Amino acid sequence: MTRDGVVSRPGLFGLLGQAGRVTVVSAPAGSGKTLLLRSWAGEKNLAERAAWVPVQGTERDPQRFWLSVLGALRDTAAGSKLVRPLTAAPDLDGWAVVERLLTDLGGLADRVWLLIDDVHELRSAEALRQLELLMMRAPAGLRFVLATRHDLRLGLHRLRLEGELTEIRAADLRFTRSDARALFEAAGIPLSSAALGSLYDRTEGWVAGLRLAALSLAGHPDPDRFAAEFSGSERTVAEYLLAEVLERQTEPVRQLLLRTSVLDRVNGELADLLTGASGGERILQQLEQAGAFVTALDARRSWFRYHQLFADLLQLELRGSGPAELPALHETAAGWYAEHGYPAEAVRHAQAAEDWSLAARVLSDHWVGLGLGGLGATAQELLARFPAGVIAGDPELAARMAGVELGRGSLEEAERYVVLATRALESASPDRRGRSQVVLAVVRMRLARQRGDVAAVAEQAQPLLAPAGAADPAGLGLGEDLRALALINLGIAELWTARSDEADRHLEQGIALARRIGRPFLEVTGLAHWAQLLSWRSFPLGVQRASEAIELAGRHGWTEEPVAGAAHLALGMAMVAEGRLAAGERSLEQAERTLRTEVEPAAGMRLRYSRGLLEFVSGRPEAALGAFRAAERLAAQLVTEHILAGRLRSHVLQALVRLGETQRVEAALAEMPGPERDTAEMRNALAVLRLAQDDPAAATVALAPVINGSAPLVNAHLWHVQAFLLEAIARDALGEVPAARRAMERALILAEPESLLFPFLLNPAPALLDRHRRLATPHATLISAALTLLAPSGPGDPGSPPEGGPGGHGGHGGHGGHGRAGSPPVRGGLGGRIPPRQQSGILPPRPARLTEPLSESEIRVLRYLPTKLSAPEIADQLYLSVNTVKTHMRHLYDKLGAHRRHEAVEQARALGLLAPSPRSR
């Protein structure tokens, strides 16, 4: 027995200590589940080995739940060394968090218990599936203990068959007679054996009933008579004992218990406010000390919660004795929570009071902060609680709902809510109209950005772009979050629509502001896109900014989030430009896994384009053309033409030439408007066509405006290098050796500062390069790097320049490593095929890679493949049909290049799509 009246229960403690992988403690309220787990952890000194996660009431936010799990594991001695920190962020994926935990805990050597209390409150079906996955794939050292009021849909039957599931139910939790006697003796309550027996029989060992009886009997003049008087079910016993408890309390304590029962948690100040009295904290501490179903939530014992059964009965009593007080209590609580920085609680109580105006104002005012703080799902759940008519009539709520639909990639639904918000704005109250206009502007800005409508983005951003340093955009008290958001959104839209100078200015300002106000998510977003912009001017500078974004994302645990994917996109393309194909491919694959192209079609277009370029220089023109076509489809969704659209069309034509489709290319160029046909990109494509047609003289004519600088070309040094390289190939074919040398030297001069090897892989001319190397050229090192990549065999890292050579930046962000580089077929200078180094038989097969990105549904199925669940069981867990799951599995096998389930798992692990196997760690 402890000083708090906790009865030691060696039998159950032993069962918990010797349990298998998962223990489920399932019993009704008041059965002593939490008490058992806390007393077991205390008696066994598990403070440093037990991660305690109490699920908040009606938890619907997977992100908040998983951040709690991760934080609790980090608080253990073993977890503090293994589990990386993770910061809340918008759209943080619970599946990715589970994979991250599986990876981090792979080296777990000590036993650690993850105790999750009140699992029944976890109302997110997705979070439950994620929890199930963690339990099935966790290392043996991690044990799970789940406390719940009822059985959950967690697919634990397989663990039961394997003997890895321990179940403790209500019958196991009931006190024995000796436990009951120990409880009353510890409380100093003398009971005769007959009275104890009567009390025990009527409570049937129910822990809550016995503890309530102990509270009621304390100081009672006739304990035996009291024990004999009550009877009935657990509910009626509880109600009877509760009445006894309340009747024996002073009026201040009674009022505090009743009035604060509407709260999920309470502190002294809030209790005083709801009761109109003082001393609330002292009363709560005394009740907690007495074990009166009051639990402290923090070490300082300033926040408390009531046992749920106790709270339910108090609320029942309150509804019976003072129903008219309920709205006022909820409204008072809402005001206090809003004033003290607890917006989610404030909105819930305002909604309970049916004060829709207050609830709408608080939710809208804190929407951005909730999203950036990782509580986006909570905000959306609160928004969904408003009646449809209230949403339609409130411009801010309708605008928020439009934003939710945008996040889902549903532009049509988003537009519908924008229309509703616009209509409601006409009748908005004068004191909210300005703010509502700004909220609507933010949503319109996001909608316009996703469509690539830069003019509309700029228009909607203006109300938010207060002068630098201003804390109050548009004079509406909105804070600097919105200004940073507006700057970065505007910069991204300008980036993809060829307004480079404006994009540069706005992104730089947005990043600086986000850094100053402590919004790392916005900072990473800005850095990732700024890296893309800077790459078009200087690839090394783009690599630097992309690496900064990746490092910052990693520091906050966002490596598997879309925000990091944008940085990997910029980094991957820069590495491909430098000839580091293996490292570039890994970065692009990371971007493919994380970027949501349905939400960001402009970035998706760049991603597909970059993949096509990689495939092109790796000797796979068919795959390159497929990627280019996918990029074209995404570009077609944008209102303003994508900055890369012209360059993409040029590479489509060059891919068709490589595939022998010269007549199609000829026809496409003939149909093209004159101004576009005269751009440098198209002139390069025309030169490639003429060389393939054995007409080098025509190629030089096509290239002349690019060589002399008269063809329009902005921030595209790669195209200049390609033009001079093509000129060298053409002049060499014409026998004009001095002119060929001059053109090659000019290409090398342009490529040298940034170690650009991509053009020499795109249009390989190894013989010409080798001859040039023998001359007195200062670019011999760059030529050697290109020839190493083009060589059919030889030492060194396949797909990467030699160590210390051009392009060898040390593998920024850990992206160095092994891979492969193929070479496209050539004819003359563009003539004979140079076989990939892998065909030599010297090198091992290249690492696995996806033939195309996985869909979100396929990723969800993939995460269950390492488990022992069958296809029907996976379908049951994901609420899908068996045929749908089997279809997803077939697609997974195709995309991973696998024939069997275990092969698909190994390929996925090699790609980083799944955590490594515990056996391989």
PDB file of N, CA and C in Angstrom, residues 153 857 861 870-890:
ATOM      1  N   ARG A 153     -10.788  -2.001 -32.840  1.00  0.00           N
ATOM      2  CA  ARG A 153     -10.523  -2.638 -34.136  1.00  0.00           C
ATOM      3  C   ARG A 153      -9.044  -2.452 -34.470  1.00  0.00           C
ATOM      4  N   SER A 857      -2.730   5.481 -51.948  1.00  0.00           N
ATOM      5  CA  SER A 857      -3.368   4.211 -51.603  1.00  0.00           C
ATOM      6  C   SER A 857      -2.358   3.068 -51.651  1.00  0.00           C
ATOM      7  N   VAL A 861      -1.018   0.464 -48.544  1.00  0.00           N
ATOM      8  CA  VAL A 861      -0.945  -0.997 -48.631  1.00  0.00           C
ATOM      9  C   VAL A 861       0.496  -1.468 -48.422  1.00  0.00           C
ATOM     10  N   SER A 870      -2.604 -11.282 -44.245  1.00  0.00           N
ATOM     11  CA  SER A 870      -2.968 -11.679 -45.598  1.00  0.00           C
ATOM     12  C   SER A 870      -3.658 -10.520 -46.307  1.00  0.00           C
ATOM     13  N   ALA A 871      -3.874 -10.673 -47.615  1.00  0.00           N
ATOM     14  CA  ALA A 871      -4.554  -9.614 -48.374  1.00  0.00           C
ATOM     15  C   ALA A 871      -5.943  -9.329 -47.804  1.00  0.00           C
ATOM     16  N   PRO A 872      -6.764 -10.352 -47.472  1.00  0.00           N
ATOM     17  CA  PRO A 872      -8.071 -10.042 -46.869  1.00  0.00           C
ATOM     18  C   PRO A 872      -7.951  -9.310 -45.540  1.00  0.00           C
ATOM     19  N   GLU A 873      -6.930  -9.659 -44.755  1.00  0.00           N
ATOM     20  CA  GLU A 873      -6.759  -8.984 -43.462  1.00  0.00           C
ATOM     21  C   GLU A 873      -6.297  -7.545 -43.648  1.00  0.00           C
ATOM     22  N   ILE A 874      -5.441  -7.310 -44.635  1.00  0.00           N
ATOM     23  CA  ILE A 874      -5.038  -5.926 -44.938  1.00  0.00           C
ATOM     24  C   ILE A 874      -6.255  -5.133 -45.403  1.00  0.00           C
ATOM     25  N   ALA A 875      -7.069  -5.755 -46.229  1.00  0.00           N
ATOM     26  CA  ALA A 875      -8.290  -5.082 -46.695  1.00  0.00           C
ATOM     27  C   ALA A 875      -9.179  -4.719 -45.517  1.00  0.00           C
ATOM     28  N   ASP A 876      -9.266  -5.607 -44.541  1.00  0.00           N
ATOM     29  CA  ASP A 876     -10.090  -5.353 -43.360  1.00  0.00           C
ATOM     30  C   ASP A 876      -9.556  -4.163 -42.578  1.00  0.00           C
ATOM     31  N   GLN A 877      -8.241  -4.064 -42.462  1.00  0.00           N
ATOM     32  CA  GLN A 877      -7.646  -2.963 -41.698  1.00  0.00           C
ATOM     33  C   GLN A 877      -7.812  -1.619 -42.406  1.00  0.00           C
ATOM     34  N   LEU A 878      -7.774  -1.635 -43.730  1.00  0.00           N
ATOM     35  CA  LEU A 878      -7.842  -0.387 -44.493  1.00  0.00           C
ATOM     36  C   LEU A 878      -9.253  -0.063 -44.977  1.00  0.00           C
ATOM     37  N   TYR A 879     -10.220  -0.916 -44.582  1.00  0.00           N
ATOM     38  CA  TYR A 879     -11.611  -0.700 -44.988  1.00  0.00           C
ATOM     39  C   TYR A 879     -11.740  -0.671 -46.512  1.00  0.00           C
ATOM     40  N   LEU A 880     -11.029  -1.586 -47.183  1.00  0.00           N
ATOM     41  CA  LEU A 880     -11.087  -1.705 -48.628  1.00  0.00           C
ATOM     42  C   LEU A 880     -11.576  -3.100 -48.995  1.00  0.00           C
ATOM     43  N   SER A 881     -11.946  -3.270 -50.247  1.00  0.00           N
ATOM     44  CA  SER A 881     -12.290  -4.613 -50.710  1.00  0.00           C
ATOM     45  C   SER A 881     -11.010  -5.397 -50.949  1.00  0.00           C
ATOM     46  N   VAL A 882     -11.124  -6.732 -50.910  1.00  0.00           N
ATOM     47  CA  VAL A 882      -9.951  -7.578 -51.145  1.00  0.00           C
ATOM     48  C   VAL A 882      -9.431  -7.369 -52.562  1.00  0.00           C
ATOM     49  N   ASN A 883     -10.317  -7.229 -53.517  1.00  0.00           N
ATOM     50  CA  ASN A 883      -9.885  -7.013 -54.900  1.00  0.00           C
ATOM     51  C   ASN A 883      -9.095  -5.722 -55.049  1.00  0.00           C
ATOM     52  N   THR A 884      -9.538  -4.680 -54.342  1.00  0.00           N
ATOM     53  CA  THR A 884      -8.812  -3.403 -54.406  1.00  0.00           C
ATOM     54  C   THR A 884      -7.407  -3.558 -53.848  1.00  0.00           C
ATOM     55  N   VAL A 885      -7.277  -4.247 -52.710  1.00  0.00           N
ATOM     56  CA  VAL A 885      -5.955  -4.456 -52.111  1.00  0.00           C
ATOM     57  C   VAL A 885      -5.069  -5.267 -53.053  1.00  0.00           C
ATOM     58  N   LYS A 886      -5.631  -6.327 -53.659  1.00  0.00           N
ATOM     59  CA  LYS A 886      -4.830  -7.139 -54.574  1.00  0.00           C
ATOM     60  C   LYS A 886      -4.394  -6.330 -55.800  1.00  0.00           C
ATOM     61  N   THR A 887      -5.273  -5.440 -56.254  1.00  0.00           N
ATOM     62  CA  THR A 887      -4.892  -4.573 -57.381  1.00  0.00           C
ATOM     63  C   THR A 887      -3.741  -3.661 -56.995  1.00  0.00           C
ATOM     64  N   HIS A 888      -3.833  -3.061 -55.791  1.00  0.00           N
ATOM     65  CA  HIS A 888      -2.742  -2.202 -55.320  1.00  0.00           C
ATOM     66  C   HIS A 888      -1.443  -3.005 -55.189  1.00  0.00           C
ATOM     67  N   MET A 889      -1.543  -4.245 -54.731  1.00  0.00           N
ATOM     68  CA  MET A 889      -0.344  -5.072 -54.578  1.00  0.00           C
ATOM     69  C   MET A 889       0.284  -5.376 -55.933  1.00  0.00           C
ATOM     70  N   ARG A 890      -0.543  -5.659 -56.948  1.00  0.00           N
ATOM     71  CA  ARG A 890       0.000  -5.892 -58.290  1.00  0.00           C
ATOM     72  C   ARG A 890       0.714  -4.656 -58.817  1.00  0.00           C
TER      73      ARG A 890
END
